[in-house]
Amino acid sequence: MKKRVSLILASAMALGLILSGCGGSQGTDAETAGGETAAAQTSGASTGSSVDTSGYLVAVLNADIQTTDAQKTTKDYEIPWNIYDRLVEVDVAEDGTSSIEPSLAESWEISPDGLEYTFHLREGVKFHNGNDFTAEDVVYTFNRMLTETGTVNTEVVDQIKGSDEVLAGTAESIEGVEAVDDYTLKVTLKEPFAAFLACLSTAGASIYDSEATAAAGDQFGMDPSVTVGTGPFKFESWTLNDRLVLTRNDDYWKGASALPGVVIRIVPDTETQTMMFESGELDIIDLDYVTDAIDRFEATYPDQIVSGPRVGITYLTMNFAHEPFQDVKVRKAVQMAIDRQAILDALYGGRGQVEQGIFPKGLIAYNENQTTIEYDPEGAKALLAEAGYPDGFTMELSADSSASDTVTMSLEIIKEQLAQVGITAEIRNYDESTWLDTRNSGDLGSFMATWTADYNDPDNFIYTFFGNEEKTTMRSINYPDAEVMGRVAAARGIVNEDERIAEYQALEEKIIHEDAAWAPMYSRTHLFAVSKRVQNFKPMWSGVGDKLYYEISLSE
């Protein structure tokens, strides 16, 4: 049962915040003693902390966050990952394979038809304010995603029965979410969706305290004193444009972290970040912030570099609606004509790996043994001749003018490589809006892009591009095989995991190696530098820059 006193205190805090009024944000770079939070600067309330942060791990972000409410952001997840828990989490084994593992849900059963999920919740879990975690909190969290003003990430629950009605305003709560008792939750889907568990492991599916969150109102995620979860750290303070502070949750259900806390500094200037790391002021630095200095970091701190795969794939499209890409021999010739390793080496110092299909390394269903596409310009020439293009042909490489210089350089290298087999590639630049509109209409020429995992399931990749005619059209691939796309859609409902993975791998072989629907390029590696005192830091499974702090310890 919830503690009534917690509700009274939370309501009082929320009332105080409401009565104080809400003024315009007055951002400042000045450091303030005691740590006045961003919420305090916008609401007039003071919720800062003077906690002693000596002995804390020190990390860095290059820009301040907007909120710690994971339902109201699509990017600021570093704090949510560490102060909240999800029903399930992604675990990465020593060999790099990943799986969905229990968290707040201790176990679950899935009905034979794949529609009903019965979750058995972990007992004895406490929120940071002392409230008990129960099924009521999950019901509240899922409904809040669809009813709270300004929420995003609604795709986490849009597969649940009744979600459409809530979004349309014809129902007040999701029909398919039921608290059977305090520690049993039943979720009913609209149709079978095997990636549902993976969706529940995303930051947007973080579970909130129903009483405290409702009482906090719009200050939840803004004011640390009313922003509570069940996670290994508590949100201690937020000094706008300067630092965020997390303190250890000594009552964490997995056991307390070895870290007393974390100070996350906001340092936009990358040279300053580098100097802070070199002087010992930072314990962890994301080398994405200092890309020009990666070689120097690797040379200077060879034993202090930690890396992990980015679970995303860079690919080159070939539009089936454009001549001569209706011919599979032409598409295969393009695959064979591109030296992907050379591009990876030239642009990223070889930090990554050449990919062969749709699913990148680190994703559930990644196949180490799939067919390899070899760089073979002579073989490409022979295929072009068989297809009736002994002298090659002219094609478009479409470029978004807002893309990075690295993308532009990639296209230039591809253009040169294609020229070696007789293909004339003309790079055409579009403004961002026109590029997107043309792509969505299905009319864009070949282009290079990267898709990074939103959730750890092959569905997030293969269905996005080949799930139906609409999806493949809006990516300007125009893949024509309706039977294969039907299989992709049907695979979402395969309940047996081994059967589903086997089907996805067979579909990957068909789409990429038999039909040559795109040219897979590479996935990249994400590097971090850590101080000598940092132990057990591991990058996120997805390879993004957010960091999990629970398992880290510091040596003297």
XYZ file of C-alpha atoms in Angstrom:
556
model
C 0.000 0.000 0.000
C 1.110 3.573 -0.682
C 2.154 5.725 2.233
C -0.478 8.429 2.674
C 2.055 10.845 4.145
C 4.030 10.751 0.910
C 0.997 11.938 -1.024
C 0.364 14.764 1.425
C 3.973 15.964 1.270
C 4.128 15.692 -2.520
C 0.858 17.606 -2.853
C 2.145 20.333 -0.583
C 5.337 20.685 -2.614
C 3.396 20.790 -5.856
C 0.995 23.419 -4.473
C 3.926 25.554 -3.382
C 5.405 25.372 -6.853
C 2.107 26.281 -8.495
C 1.513 29.253 -6.199
C 5.004 30.627 -6.858
C 4.154 31.351 -10.474
C 6.040 30.499 -13.633
C 8.379 33.013 -15.188
C 10.576 33.017 -18.268
C 13.731 30.920 -18.161
C 16.794 32.964 -17.240
C 19.639 30.718 -18.308
C 23.056 31.501 -16.860
C 26.526 30.032 -17.077
C 27.410 31.259 -13.609
C 27.978 28.659 -10.929
C 25.660 29.127 -7.964
C 26.482 27.927 -4.495
C 24.017 25.330 -3.297
C 22.991 24.339 -6.823
C 19.848 26.236 -7.788
C 18.018 24.068 -10.299
C 16.610 24.904 -13.700
C 13.162 24.263 -12.287
C 13.801 26.755 -9.505
C 14.882 29.389 -12.001
C 11.672 28.995 -13.965
C 9.201 28.521 -11.117
C 10.615 30.712 -8.393
C 11.002 27.787 -5.981
C 14.354 26.722 -4.590
C 14.972 22.990 -4.701
C 18.751 22.986 -4.828
C 21.069 20.898 -2.711
C 24.333 21.561 -0.942
C 25.326 17.886 -0.874
C 29.062 17.234 -0.636
C 30.066 15.813 -4.031
C 33.647 14.964 -3.167
C 34.312 11.387 -4.242
C 31.627 11.538 -6.919
C 32.326 10.429 -10.472
C 32.479 13.424 -12.842
C 31.053 13.128 -16.356
C 30.157 15.706 -18.992
C 27.466 16.699 -21.479
C 28.006 19.242 -24.234
C 24.561 20.830 -23.767
C 22.065 21.109 -20.952
C 18.985 18.928 -20.956
C 15.390 20.092 -21.268
C 13.749 17.680 -18.832
C 14.283 14.421 -16.974
C 10.727 13.293 -17.740
C 11.380 10.460 -20.203
C 7.852 10.791 -21.549
C 8.549 14.357 -22.694
C 11.867 14.039 -24.500
C 13.269 12.040 -27.383
C 16.922 12.694 -26.570
C 17.656 13.688 -22.946
C 17.855 10.177 -21.504
C 21.045 10.141 -19.428
C 19.270 11.068 -16.201
C 16.173 8.885 -16.849
C 18.314 5.793 -17.468
C 19.845 6.226 -14.007
C 16.976 7.392 -11.793
C 14.158 5.212 -13.137
C 13.751 1.508 -13.903
C 11.750 -0.228 -16.610
C 9.767 -3.467 -16.457
C 12.562 -5.122 -18.459
C 16.078 -4.123 -19.483
C 18.587 -5.030 -22.195
C 21.527 -7.111 -21.037
C 24.702 -7.540 -23.083
C 26.764 -10.707 -22.623
C 30.542 -10.940 -22.778
C 30.368 -12.123 -26.398
C 28.398 -9.020 -27.390
C 25.038 -10.743 -27.819
C 22.085 -9.059 -26.152
C 18.819 -10.158 -24.608
C 15.765 -8.811 -22.798
C 16.028 -9.499 -19.062
C 13.763 -9.018 -16.008
C 13.837 -5.768 -14.047
C 10.759 -4.407 -12.248
C 8.938 -7.311 -13.866
C 10.443 -10.405 -12.253
C 8.871 -12.768 -14.779
C 6.086 -12.914 -17.340
C 3.951 -15.224 -19.433
C 2.732 -14.638 -22.970
C -0.494 -16.253 -24.153
C -0.244 -18.734 -27.056
C -1.863 -16.223 -29.420
C 0.682 -13.527 -28.464
C -1.984 -11.081 -27.299
C -1.828 -11.244 -23.488
C 1.234 -10.516 -21.356
C 0.987 -11.308 -17.646
C 3.776 -9.619 -15.690
C 4.712 -10.698 -12.176
C 6.165 -7.601 -10.565
C 9.036 -7.493 -8.132
C 7.934 -7.071 -4.533
C 9.728 -4.897 -1.983
C 10.829 -2.226 -4.474
C 10.677 1.334 -3.147
C 10.523 4.655 -4.941
C 13.001 7.291 -3.806
C 10.318 8.866 -1.602
C 9.655 5.588 0.211
C 6.472 4.644 -1.648
C 5.990 1.006 -2.612
C 6.166 0.104 -6.276
C 2.984 -1.706 -7.376
C 1.040 -2.549 -10.522
C -0.948 0.660 -9.995
C 2.182 2.635 -10.892
C 2.583 0.823 -14.199
C -1.064 1.400 -15.107
C -0.651 5.081 -14.276
C 2.611 5.364 -16.241
C 1.185 3.817 -19.398
C -1.975 5.928 -19.277
C 0.021 9.103 -18.649
C 1.873 8.569 -21.941
C -1.392 9.048 -23.796
C -3.202 11.581 -21.603
C -0.559 14.006 -20.323
C -0.047 17.168 -22.385
C 3.245 17.247 -24.260
C 4.181 13.579 -24.009
C 6.137 11.798 -26.711
C 7.251 8.161 -27.090
C 3.620 7.040 -27.267
C 4.732 4.232 -29.576
C 5.758 2.374 -26.417
C 2.087 1.682 -25.674
C 0.328 2.170 -28.994
C 0.208 -1.601 -29.557
C -1.954 -2.016 -26.434
C -5.681 -2.596 -26.843
C -7.589 0.636 -26.265
C -4.687 3.015 -26.881
C -6.288 4.383 -30.051
C -9.425 5.287 -28.157
C -7.487 7.162 -25.477
C -5.545 9.113 -28.096
C -8.819 9.937 -29.875
C -10.340 11.182 -26.614
C -13.150 8.609 -26.591
C -11.754 6.761 -23.567
C -10.047 7.967 -20.396
C -7.810 4.954 -19.811
C -6.255 2.136 -21.800
C -8.550 -0.882 -21.855
C -5.699 -3.356 -22.264
C -3.785 -2.465 -19.082
C -5.086 -4.045 -15.880
C -3.676 -4.297 -12.359
C -4.864 -7.781 -11.387
C -3.440 -7.247 -7.909
C -0.599 -5.232 -6.389
C 2.074 -7.328 -8.078
C 0.375 -8.761 -11.154
C -0.167 -6.761 -14.329
C -2.031 -7.947 -17.415
C -1.472 -6.213 -20.741
C -3.590 -7.078 -23.788
C -2.384 -6.057 -27.242
C -4.466 -5.118 -30.272
C -2.645 -7.738 -32.319
C 0.396 -9.937 -31.720
C 3.614 -7.898 -31.555
C 6.684 -9.871 -30.538
C 8.835 -6.744 -30.129
C 6.607 -5.484 -27.321
C 9.048 -6.502 -24.579
C 11.866 -4.687 -26.385
C 9.730 -1.546 -26.485
C 9.255 -1.809 -22.719
C 13.037 -1.673 -22.241
C 13.361 1.807 -23.769
C 13.913 4.952 -21.721
C 10.438 6.200 -22.644
C 8.964 3.199 -20.804
C 10.452 4.239 -17.444
C 8.032 3.581 -14.590
C 6.790 6.448 -12.395
C 5.278 6.725 -8.922
C 1.587 7.341 -9.589
C 0.984 9.502 -6.505
C 4.153 11.596 -6.521
C 4.157 12.183 -10.274
C 0.533 13.287 -10.368
C 1.101 15.582 -7.404
C 4.227 17.115 -8.970
C 2.310 18.180 -12.073
C 4.421 20.046 -14.616
C 7.333 20.190 -12.184
C 7.931 16.473 -12.588
C 11.154 16.060 -14.503
C 12.087 19.667 -13.784
C 12.322 19.919 -10.001
C 14.623 17.235 -8.555
C 12.814 17.260 -5.206
C 9.578 15.952 -6.777
C 11.120 13.789 -9.510
C 11.380 10.268 -8.129
C 11.912 6.805 -9.544
C 13.058 3.404 -8.329
C 16.492 3.603 -9.979
C 20.011 3.279 -8.523
C 20.454 7.064 -8.225
C 18.321 9.941 -7.002
C 18.016 13.231 -8.869
C 19.747 15.517 -6.364
C 20.067 18.909 -8.077
C 20.199 20.754 -11.379
C 22.173 23.947 -11.854
C 21.130 25.326 -15.215
C 23.884 25.224 -17.840
C 26.402 24.080 -15.247
C 25.757 20.674 -13.690
C 23.356 17.904 -12.775
C 23.964 15.887 -9.623
C 22.846 12.340 -8.850
C 23.236 10.720 -5.441
C 23.255 7.026 -4.656
C 19.994 5.323 -3.762
C 21.114 3.305 -0.737
C 17.870 1.334 -0.770
C 18.071 0.239 -4.410
C 16.484 -3.176 -4.876
C 19.522 -4.601 -6.674
C 21.849 -3.313 -3.969
C 23.467 0.100 -3.682
C 25.958 1.240 -6.317
C 29.609 1.508 -5.335
C 29.465 5.132 -6.500
C 28.351 7.707 -3.919
C 27.050 9.828 -6.765
C 27.672 11.454 -10.123
C 28.290 15.062 -11.125
C 27.467 15.704 -14.787
C 29.051 18.943 -15.951
C 27.655 20.967 -18.868
C 30.626 22.006 -21.022
C 29.782 23.038 -24.609
C 33.369 23.755 -25.649
C 35.127 20.572 -26.748
C 38.615 21.930 -26.186
C 37.643 22.711 -22.602
C 36.346 19.156 -22.210
C 39.665 17.804 -23.442
C 41.660 19.987 -21.064
C 39.415 18.999 -18.145
C 39.981 15.320 -18.860
C 43.728 15.765 -19.215
C 43.898 17.691 -15.942
C 41.890 15.048 -14.083
C 38.704 17.113 -13.716
C 36.634 14.640 -15.766
C 36.363 10.882 -15.278
C 34.537 10.050 -18.528
C 34.503 11.844 -21.864
C 32.471 10.821 -24.900
C 34.890 11.027 -27.813
C 32.008 11.908 -30.141
C 32.365 15.380 -28.640
C 36.041 15.584 -29.608
C 36.203 13.701 -32.906
C 39.214 15.665 -34.149
C 41.195 14.489 -31.129
C 40.311 10.770 -31.199
C 43.653 9.712 -32.684
C 45.475 11.679 -29.988
C 43.356 10.173 -27.221
C 44.020 6.662 -28.514
C 47.753 7.350 -28.674
C 47.955 9.103 -25.300
C 45.546 6.937 -23.301
C 45.637 3.525 -25.019
C 44.605 1.669 -21.849
C 41.817 4.105 -21.000
C 39.677 3.809 -24.125
C 36.388 1.913 -23.775
C 34.345 1.157 -26.860
C 31.166 -0.566 -27.922
C 29.201 -1.052 -31.143
C 26.694 1.497 -32.321
C 23.625 -0.575 -33.033
C 22.888 1.152 -36.298
C 23.579 0.568 -39.955
C 24.663 2.914 -42.721
C 23.231 1.896 -46.090
C 23.039 3.047 -49.725
C 19.625 2.843 -51.385
C 18.816 1.850 -54.934
C 15.354 2.974 -56.086
C 13.554 0.076 -57.800
C 11.345 2.622 -59.591
C 14.326 4.172 -61.382
C 16.116 2.691 -64.395
C 18.195 0.546 -64.421
C 17.657 -0.582 -60.815
C 14.788 -2.890 -61.720
C 17.539 -5.338 -62.768
C 18.964 -7.343 -59.849
C 22.272 -7.730 -61.698
C 22.681 -3.943 -61.700
C 21.884 -3.725 -58.005
C 24.346 -6.494 -57.194
C 26.975 -4.783 -59.346
C 26.601 -1.621 -57.261
C 26.962 -3.674 -54.063
C 30.181 -5.222 -55.366
C 31.621 -1.964 -56.730
C 31.794 -0.186 -53.359
C 34.845 -0.716 -51.161
C 33.093 -0.221 -47.842
C 36.122 -0.970 -45.709
C 38.067 1.744 -47.551
C 35.319 4.258 -46.765
C 35.196 3.218 -43.105
C 38.995 3.514 -42.904
C 39.134 6.889 -44.637
C 36.353 8.587 -42.693
C 36.409 6.898 -39.280
C 39.859 5.397 -38.955
C 38.381 1.923 -39.387
C 36.459 2.233 -36.104
C 33.562 -0.056 -36.833
C 32.821 -2.964 -39.093
C 31.532 -3.577 -42.594
C 27.947 -4.849 -42.450
C 26.358 -7.418 -44.737
C 22.616 -7.050 -44.298
C 19.860 -5.215 -42.456
C 20.611 -6.024 -38.804
C 23.794 -4.469 -37.356
C 26.141 -5.994 -34.823
C 24.772 -5.804 -31.281
C 21.119 -6.239 -32.300
C 19.062 -9.248 -31.301
C 18.968 -11.513 -34.409
C 22.353 -10.348 -35.727
C 23.709 -13.164 -37.881
C 27.471 -13.686 -37.778
C 27.250 -16.271 -40.563
C 25.244 -14.491 -43.221
C 26.387 -14.190 -46.835
C 29.276 -11.774 -47.390
C 29.230 -9.133 -50.110
C 32.771 -8.999 -51.489
C 34.378 -5.923 -52.986
C 34.840 -7.108 -56.569
C 34.988 -4.391 -59.257
C 35.768 -6.894 -61.998
C 32.797 -8.999 -60.977
C 30.668 -5.834 -60.971
C 31.739 -5.027 -64.539
C 30.826 -8.540 -65.646
C 27.344 -8.267 -64.081
C 26.783 -4.883 -65.754
C 27.711 -6.397 -69.111
C 25.284 -9.284 -68.541
C 22.570 -6.760 -67.720
C 23.182 -4.917 -70.993
C 25.292 -2.074 -69.601
C 28.852 -2.908 -70.714
C 29.680 0.811 -70.750
C 27.903 1.523 -67.485
C 25.109 4.031 -66.955
C 24.383 7.331 -65.209
C 22.738 7.490 -61.797
C 21.971 10.067 -59.135
C 23.453 10.219 -55.654
C 21.063 12.424 -53.711
C 22.505 14.615 -50.970
C 20.737 16.532 -48.213
C 22.498 19.914 -48.019
C 22.104 19.891 -44.230
C 23.991 16.586 -43.887
C 27.411 16.435 -42.279
C 30.663 16.865 -44.160
C 31.338 13.180 -43.520
C 28.257 12.176 -45.530
C 29.330 14.465 -48.349
C 32.810 12.928 -48.363
C 31.273 9.441 -48.357
C 29.291 10.226 -51.495
C 32.400 11.586 -53.195
C 34.276 8.359 -52.453
C 31.349 6.234 -53.655
C 31.210 8.303 -56.838
C 34.888 7.575 -57.509
C 34.495 3.876 -56.784
C 31.459 3.524 -59.055
C 33.377 5.281 -61.821
C 35.917 2.439 -61.702
C 33.264 0.038 -63.038
C 31.848 2.491 -65.575
C 28.959 3.930 -63.570
C 28.688 7.715 -63.693
C 27.254 8.944 -60.377
C 26.074 12.542 -60.334
C 25.755 14.074 -56.861
C 22.644 16.243 -56.633
C 22.139 18.495 -53.624
C 18.692 19.187 -52.205
C 17.688 21.526 -49.427
C 16.578 19.574 -46.368
C 12.846 20.066 -46.886
C 12.916 19.124 -50.578
C 15.131 16.107 -49.879
C 12.700 14.804 -47.283
C 9.600 15.495 -49.391
C 11.149 13.818 -52.426
C 12.220 10.816 -50.381
C 8.787 10.411 -48.801
C 7.152 10.513 -52.228
C 9.351 7.623 -53.388
C 11.098 9.635 -56.089
C 14.544 10.247 -54.587
C 17.631 8.850 -56.297
C 20.171 6.739 -54.453
C 21.216 8.176 -51.103
C 23.216 7.142 -48.062
C 21.734 7.235 -44.565
C 22.064 5.635 -41.140
C 19.346 3.961 -39.084
C 20.044 3.508 -35.372
C 18.084 1.213 -33.068
C 15.194 2.700 -31.120
C 14.578 -0.644 -29.410
C 16.560 -3.871 -29.412
C 14.610 -5.941 -31.880
C 15.003 -6.713 -35.602
C 11.460 -5.426 -36.152
C 12.791 -1.892 -35.592
C 14.937 -2.269 -38.718
C 13.274 -4.628 -41.185
C 9.681 -3.459 -40.673
C 10.732 0.195 -40.918
C 11.997 -0.301 -44.473
C 10.275 -3.408 -45.808
C 7.106 -3.832 -43.730
C 4.666 -2.757 -46.424
C 4.399 -0.774 -49.648
C 3.931 2.537 -47.848
C 7.085 2.119 -45.800
C 9.337 1.095 -48.669
C 7.932 3.905 -50.825
C 8.583 6.604 -48.244
C 12.220 5.441 -48.074
C 12.474 5.729 -51.886
C 13.392 2.061 -52.153
C 10.119 0.937 -53.754
C 10.848 -2.701 -53.048
C 8.221 -4.554 -55.107
C 7.919 -8.021 -53.564
C 4.533 -7.995 -51.808
C 4.963 -11.594 -50.642
C 8.214 -10.788 -48.833
C 6.718 -7.658 -47.266
C 3.801 -9.783 -46.087
C 6.270 -12.129 -44.404
C 7.983 -9.167 -42.724
C 4.652 -7.978 -41.339
C 3.624 -11.480 -40.266
C 6.932 -12.032 -38.446
C 5.888 -9.390 -35.905
C 3.362 -11.850 -34.540
C 5.521 -14.984 -34.326
C 5.464 -15.877 -30.643
C 8.229 -18.509 -30.671
C 11.456 -16.499 -30.472
C 13.646 -19.060 -32.238
C 11.182 -19.304 -35.131
C 10.922 -15.515 -35.359
C 14.697 -14.984 -35.448
C 15.085 -17.715 -38.066
C 12.443 -16.032 -40.215
C 14.099 -12.618 -39.862
C 17.461 -14.025 -40.878
C 15.901 -15.773 -43.875
C 14.200 -12.513 -44.871
C 17.489 -10.636 -44.511
C 19.154 -13.152 -46.854
C 16.318 -12.799 -49.373
C 16.067 -8.996 -49.324
C 19.770 -8.114 -49.317
C 21.578 -11.047 -50.927
C 19.041 -12.417 -53.390
C 17.252 -9.169 -54.248
C 20.071 -6.689 -53.471
C 17.499 -4.187 -52.178
C 20.205 -1.920 -50.780
C 23.956 -1.822 -50.361
C 24.768 -2.332 -46.661
C 27.738 -0.202 -45.714
C 28.986 -0.364 -42.119
C 28.243 0.146 -38.463
C 30.503 2.293 -36.343
C 32.158 1.972 -32.954
C 31.516 4.455 -30.150
C 34.566 5.386 -28.072
C 34.869 6.849 -24.587
C 37.956 7.808 -22.609
C 37.905 7.093 -18.875
C 40.235 8.148 -16.079
C 42.482 5.534 -14.513
C 40.310 5.412 -11.410
C 37.158 4.356 -13.300
C 36.325 0.656 -13.133
C 33.601 -1.347 -14.927
C 32.285 1.323 -17.290
C 30.378 -0.194 -20.215
C 28.751 1.756 -23.072
C 24.989 1.468 -23.561
C 23.879 -1.556 -25.591
C 22.721 0.731 -28.416
C 25.992 2.625 -28.634
C 24.410 5.996 -27.889
C 26.144 8.537 -25.673
C 23.905 8.061 -22.619
C 25.764 6.386 -19.781
C 24.705 3.898 -17.123
C 26.484 4.522 -13.836
C 25.213 1.733 -11.585
C 28.032 -0.779 -12.158
C 30.881 1.750 -12.105
C 33.270 1.955 -9.188
C 36.205 4.256 -8.486
C 39.629 3.165 -7.324
C 41.826 5.408 -5.196
